[in-house]
JSON list of C-alpha atoms in Angstrom, two decimals:
[
{"chain": "J", "resi": 16, "resn": "LEU", "atom": "CA", "xyz": [93.29, 110.22, 131.95]},
{"chain": "J", "resi": 17, "resn": "GLU", "atom": "CA", "xyz": [92.22, 110.92, 128.27]},
{"chain": "J", "resi": 18, "resn": "ALA", "atom": "CA", "xyz": [89.70, 108.64, 126.51]},
{"chain": "J", "resi": 19, "resn": "ALA", "atom": "CA", "xyz": [90.55, 107.56, 123.26]},
{"chain": "J", "resi": 20, "resn": "ALA", "atom": "CA", "xyz": [88.48, 108.72, 119.97]},
{"chain": "J", "resi": 21, "resn": "PRO", "atom": "CA", "xyz": [85.93, 106.15, 118.99]},
{"chain": "J", "resi": 22, "resn": "THR", "atom": "CA", "xyz": [86.71, 103.96, 115.96]},
{"chain": "J", "resi": 23, "resn": "PHE", "atom": "CA", "xyz": [83.61, 103.32, 113.80]},
{"chain": "J", "resi": 24, "resn": "VAL", "atom": "CA", "xyz": [83.26, 100.26, 111.39]},
{"chain": "J", "resi": 25, "resn": "HIS", "atom": "CA", "xyz": [81.08, 100.90, 108.27]},
{"chain": "J", "resi": 26, "resn": "LEU", "atom": "CA", "xyz": [79.77, 97.32, 107.31]},
{"chain": "J", "resi": 27, "resn": "GLN", "atom": "CA", "xyz": [79.14, 97.96, 103.85]},
{"chain": "J", "resi": 28, "resn": "ALA", "atom": "CA", "xyz": [77.73, 95.78, 100.65]},
{"chain": "J", "resi": 29, "resn": "ASP", "atom": "CA", "xyz": [76.11, 96.38, 97.30]},
{"chain": "J", "resi": 30, "resn": "PHE", "atom": "CA", "xyz": [72.36, 96.92, 97.20]},
{"chain": "J", "resi": 31, "resn": "GLU", "atom": "CA", "xyz": [71.48, 93.83, 95.59]},
{"chain": "J", "resi": 32, "resn": "THR", "atom": "CA", "xyz": [73.20, 91.71, 98.63]},
{"chain": "J", "resi": 33, "resn": "ILE", "atom": "CA", "xyz": [71.47, 94.01, 101.16]},
{"chain": "J", "resi": 34, "resn": "ASP", "atom": "CA", "xyz": [68.27, 93.59, 99.54]},
{"chain": "J", "resi": 35, "resn": "SER", "atom": "CA", "xyz": [68.79, 89.62, 99.07]},
{"chain": "J", "resi": 36, "resn": "ARG", "atom": "CA", "xyz": [69.47, 89.31, 102.72]},
{"chain": "J", "resi": 37, "resn": "MET", "atom": "CA", "xyz": [66.66, 91.42, 104.10]},
{"chain": "J", "resi": 38, "resn": "ARG", "atom": "CA", "xyz": [64.12, 89.49, 102.01]},
{"chain": "J", "resi": 39, "resn": "SER", "atom": "CA", "xyz": [65.48, 86.22, 103.24]},
{"chain": "J", "resi": 40, "resn": "ARG", "atom": "CA", "xyz": [65.65, 87.24, 107.05]},
{"chain": "J", "resi": 41, "resn": "GLN", "atom": "CA", "xyz": [62.07, 89.08, 106.85]},
{"chain": "J", "resi": 42, "resn": "HIS", "atom": "CA", "xyz": [63.64, 92.20, 108.06]},
{"chain": "J", "resi": 43, "resn": "PHE", "atom": "CA", "xyz": [61.40, 94.85, 110.09]},
{"chain": "J", "resi": 44, "resn": "MET", "atom": "CA", "xyz": [62.10, 97.19, 107.43]},
{"chain": "J", "resi": 45, "resn": "PRO", "atom": "CA", "xyz": [60.25, 96.75, 104.09]},
{"chain": "J", "resi": 46, "resn": "PRO", "atom": "CA", "xyz": [62.63, 95.94, 101.29]},
{"chain": "J", "resi": 47, "resn": "ALA", "atom": "CA", "xyz": [60.88, 98.79, 99.47]},
{"chain": "J", "resi": 48, "resn": "LEU", "atom": "CA", "xyz": [62.65, 101.52, 101.61]},
{"chain": "J", "resi": 49, "resn": "LEU", "atom": "CA", "xyz": [66.05, 100.08, 100.75]},
{"chain": "J", "resi": 50, "resn": "GLU", "atom": "CA", "xyz": [66.64, 102.22, 97.56]},
{"chain": "J", "resi": 51, "resn": "SER", "atom": "CA", "xyz": [65.91, 105.49, 99.48]},
{"chain": "J", "resi": 52, "resn": "GLN", "atom": "CA", "xyz": [68.29, 104.32, 102.30]},
{"chain": "J", "resi": 53, "resn": "PHE", "atom": "CA", "xyz": [70.99, 103.63, 99.97]},
{"chain": "J", "resi": 54, "resn": "ALA", "atom": "CA", "xyz": [70.32, 107.24, 98.24]},
{"chain": "J", "resi": 55, "resn": "ALA", "atom": "CA", "xyz": [70.62, 108.80, 101.35]},
{"chain": "J", "resi": 56, "resn": "LEU", "atom": "CA", "xyz": [73.62, 106.88, 102.75]},
{"chain": "J", "resi": 57, "resn": "GLU", "atom": "CA", "xyz": [76.49, 109.14, 103.70]},
{"chain": "J", "resi": 58, "resn": "PRO", "atom": "CA", "xyz": [79.37, 106.50, 104.61]},
{"chain": "J", "resi": 59, "resn": "PRO", "atom": "CA", "xyz": [80.99, 108.24, 107.89]},
{"chain": "J", "resi": 60, "resn": "ALA", "atom": "CA", "xyz": [84.16, 109.95, 107.58]},
{"chain": "J", "resi": 61, "resn": "ASP", "atom": "CA", "xyz": [87.25, 108.31, 108.72]},
{"chain": "J", "resi": 62, "resn": "ALA", "atom": "CA", "xyz": [85.38, 104.92, 109.37]},
{"chain": "J", "resi": 63, "resn": "ILE", "atom": "CA", "xyz": [86.81, 101.43, 108.75]},
{"chain": "J", "resi": 64, "resn": "ALA", "atom": "CA", "xyz": [85.02, 100.10, 105.72]},
{"chain": "J", "resi": 65, "resn": "VAL", "atom": "CA", "xyz": [84.37, 96.28, 105.54]},
{"chain": "J", "resi": 66, "resn": "ASP", "atom": "CA", "xyz": [82.92, 94.35, 102.87]},
{"chain": "J", "resi": 67, "resn": "VAL", "atom": "CA", "xyz": [80.20, 92.24, 104.40]},
{"chain": "J", "resi": 68, "resn": "ARG", "atom": "CA", "xyz": [79.77, 89.88, 101.52]},
{"chain": "J", "resi": 69, "resn": "PRO", "atom": "CA", "xyz": [82.67, 87.22, 102.63]},
{"chain": "J", "resi": 70, "resn": "PRO", "atom": "CA", "xyz": [81.65, 84.72, 105.28]},
{"chain": "J", "resi": 71, "resn": "LEU", "atom": "CA", "xyz": [80.81, 86.26, 108.84]},
{"chain": "J", "resi": 72, "resn": "GLU", "atom": "CA", "xyz": [84.24, 84.78, 110.18]},
{"chain": "J", "resi": 73, "resn": "ALA", "atom": "CA", "xyz": [86.02, 86.52, 107.36]},
{"chain": "J", "resi": 74, "resn": "VAL", "atom": "CA", "xyz": [84.32, 89.90, 108.13]},
{"chain": "J", "resi": 75, "resn": "VAL", "atom": "CA", "xyz": [85.14, 89.71, 111.60]},
{"chain": "J", "resi": 76, "resn": "ALA", "atom": "CA", "xyz": [88.84, 88.91, 110.66]},
{"chain": "J", "resi": 77, "resn": "GLU", "atom": "CA", "xyz": [89.03, 91.93, 108.42]},
{"chain": "J", "resi": 78, "resn": "VAL", "atom": "CA", "xyz": [87.39, 94.34, 111.30]},
{"chain": "J", "resi": 79, "resn": "MET", "atom": "CA", "xyz": [89.81, 92.85, 113.78]},
{"chain": "J", "resi": 80, "resn": "ARG", "atom": "CA", "xyz": [92.97, 93.43, 111.44]},
{"chain": "J", "resi": 81, "resn": "ALA", "atom": "CA", "xyz": [91.85, 96.94, 110.55]},
{"chain": "J", "resi": 82, "resn": "LEU", "atom": "CA", "xyz": [91.21, 97.69, 114.27]},
{"chain": "J", "resi": 83, "resn": "ALA", "atom": "CA", "xyz": [94.75, 96.36, 115.12]},
{"chain": "J", "resi": 84, "resn": "SER", "atom": "CA", "xyz": [96.27, 98.08, 112.22]},
{"chain": "J", "resi": 85, "resn": "ARG", "atom": "CA", "xyz": [94.55, 101.55, 113.19]},
{"chain": "J", "resi": 86, "resn": "SER", "atom": "CA", "xyz": [95.62, 101.17, 116.88]},
{"chain": "J", "resi": 87, "resn": "GLY", "atom": "CA", "xyz": [99.00, 100.44, 116.20]},
{"chain": "J", "resi": 88, "resn": "ALA", "atom": "CA", "xyz": [98.57, 96.54, 116.93]},
{"chain": "J", "resi": 89, "resn": "THR", "atom": "CA", "xyz": [98.64, 97.55, 120.58]},
{"chain": "J", "resi": 90, "resn": "GLY", "atom": "CA", "xyz": [96.13, 94.94, 121.62]},
{"chain": "J", "resi": 91, "resn": "ASN", "atom": "CA", "xyz": [93.63, 97.91, 122.60]},
{"chain": "J", "resi": 92, "resn": "PRO", "atom": "CA", "xyz": [91.54, 98.56, 119.46]},
{"chain": "J", "resi": 93, "resn": "GLY", "atom": "CA", "xyz": [90.60, 101.68, 120.75]},
{"chain": "J", "resi": 94, "resn": "ALA", "atom": "CA", "xyz": [93.78, 103.07, 121.66]},
{"chain": "J", "resi": 95, "resn": "SER", "atom": "CA", "xyz": [95.30, 105.95, 119.99]},
{"chain": "J", "resi": 96, "resn": "SER", "atom": "CA", "xyz": [98.81, 105.36, 118.30]},
{"chain": "J", "resi": 97, "resn": "GLY", "atom": "CA", "xyz": [99.95, 108.97, 118.79]}
]
């Protein structure tokens, strides 16, 4: 039995969106560190990139659509299509 390769989903947004959300939620990481985090960020290769600015329901729907597309619409998002 061969395990399917993992699929990564990279949730992304611009600096201003993330900064605003962190400040409104009183995130554990100080917002002052965000700039260095963005500077060091290396988006994962071969990941599904999803913009998190739309409403949560739309983000989830996009993730599910992308996973289904990548899996060959088998109903198993982790399944290999080849």
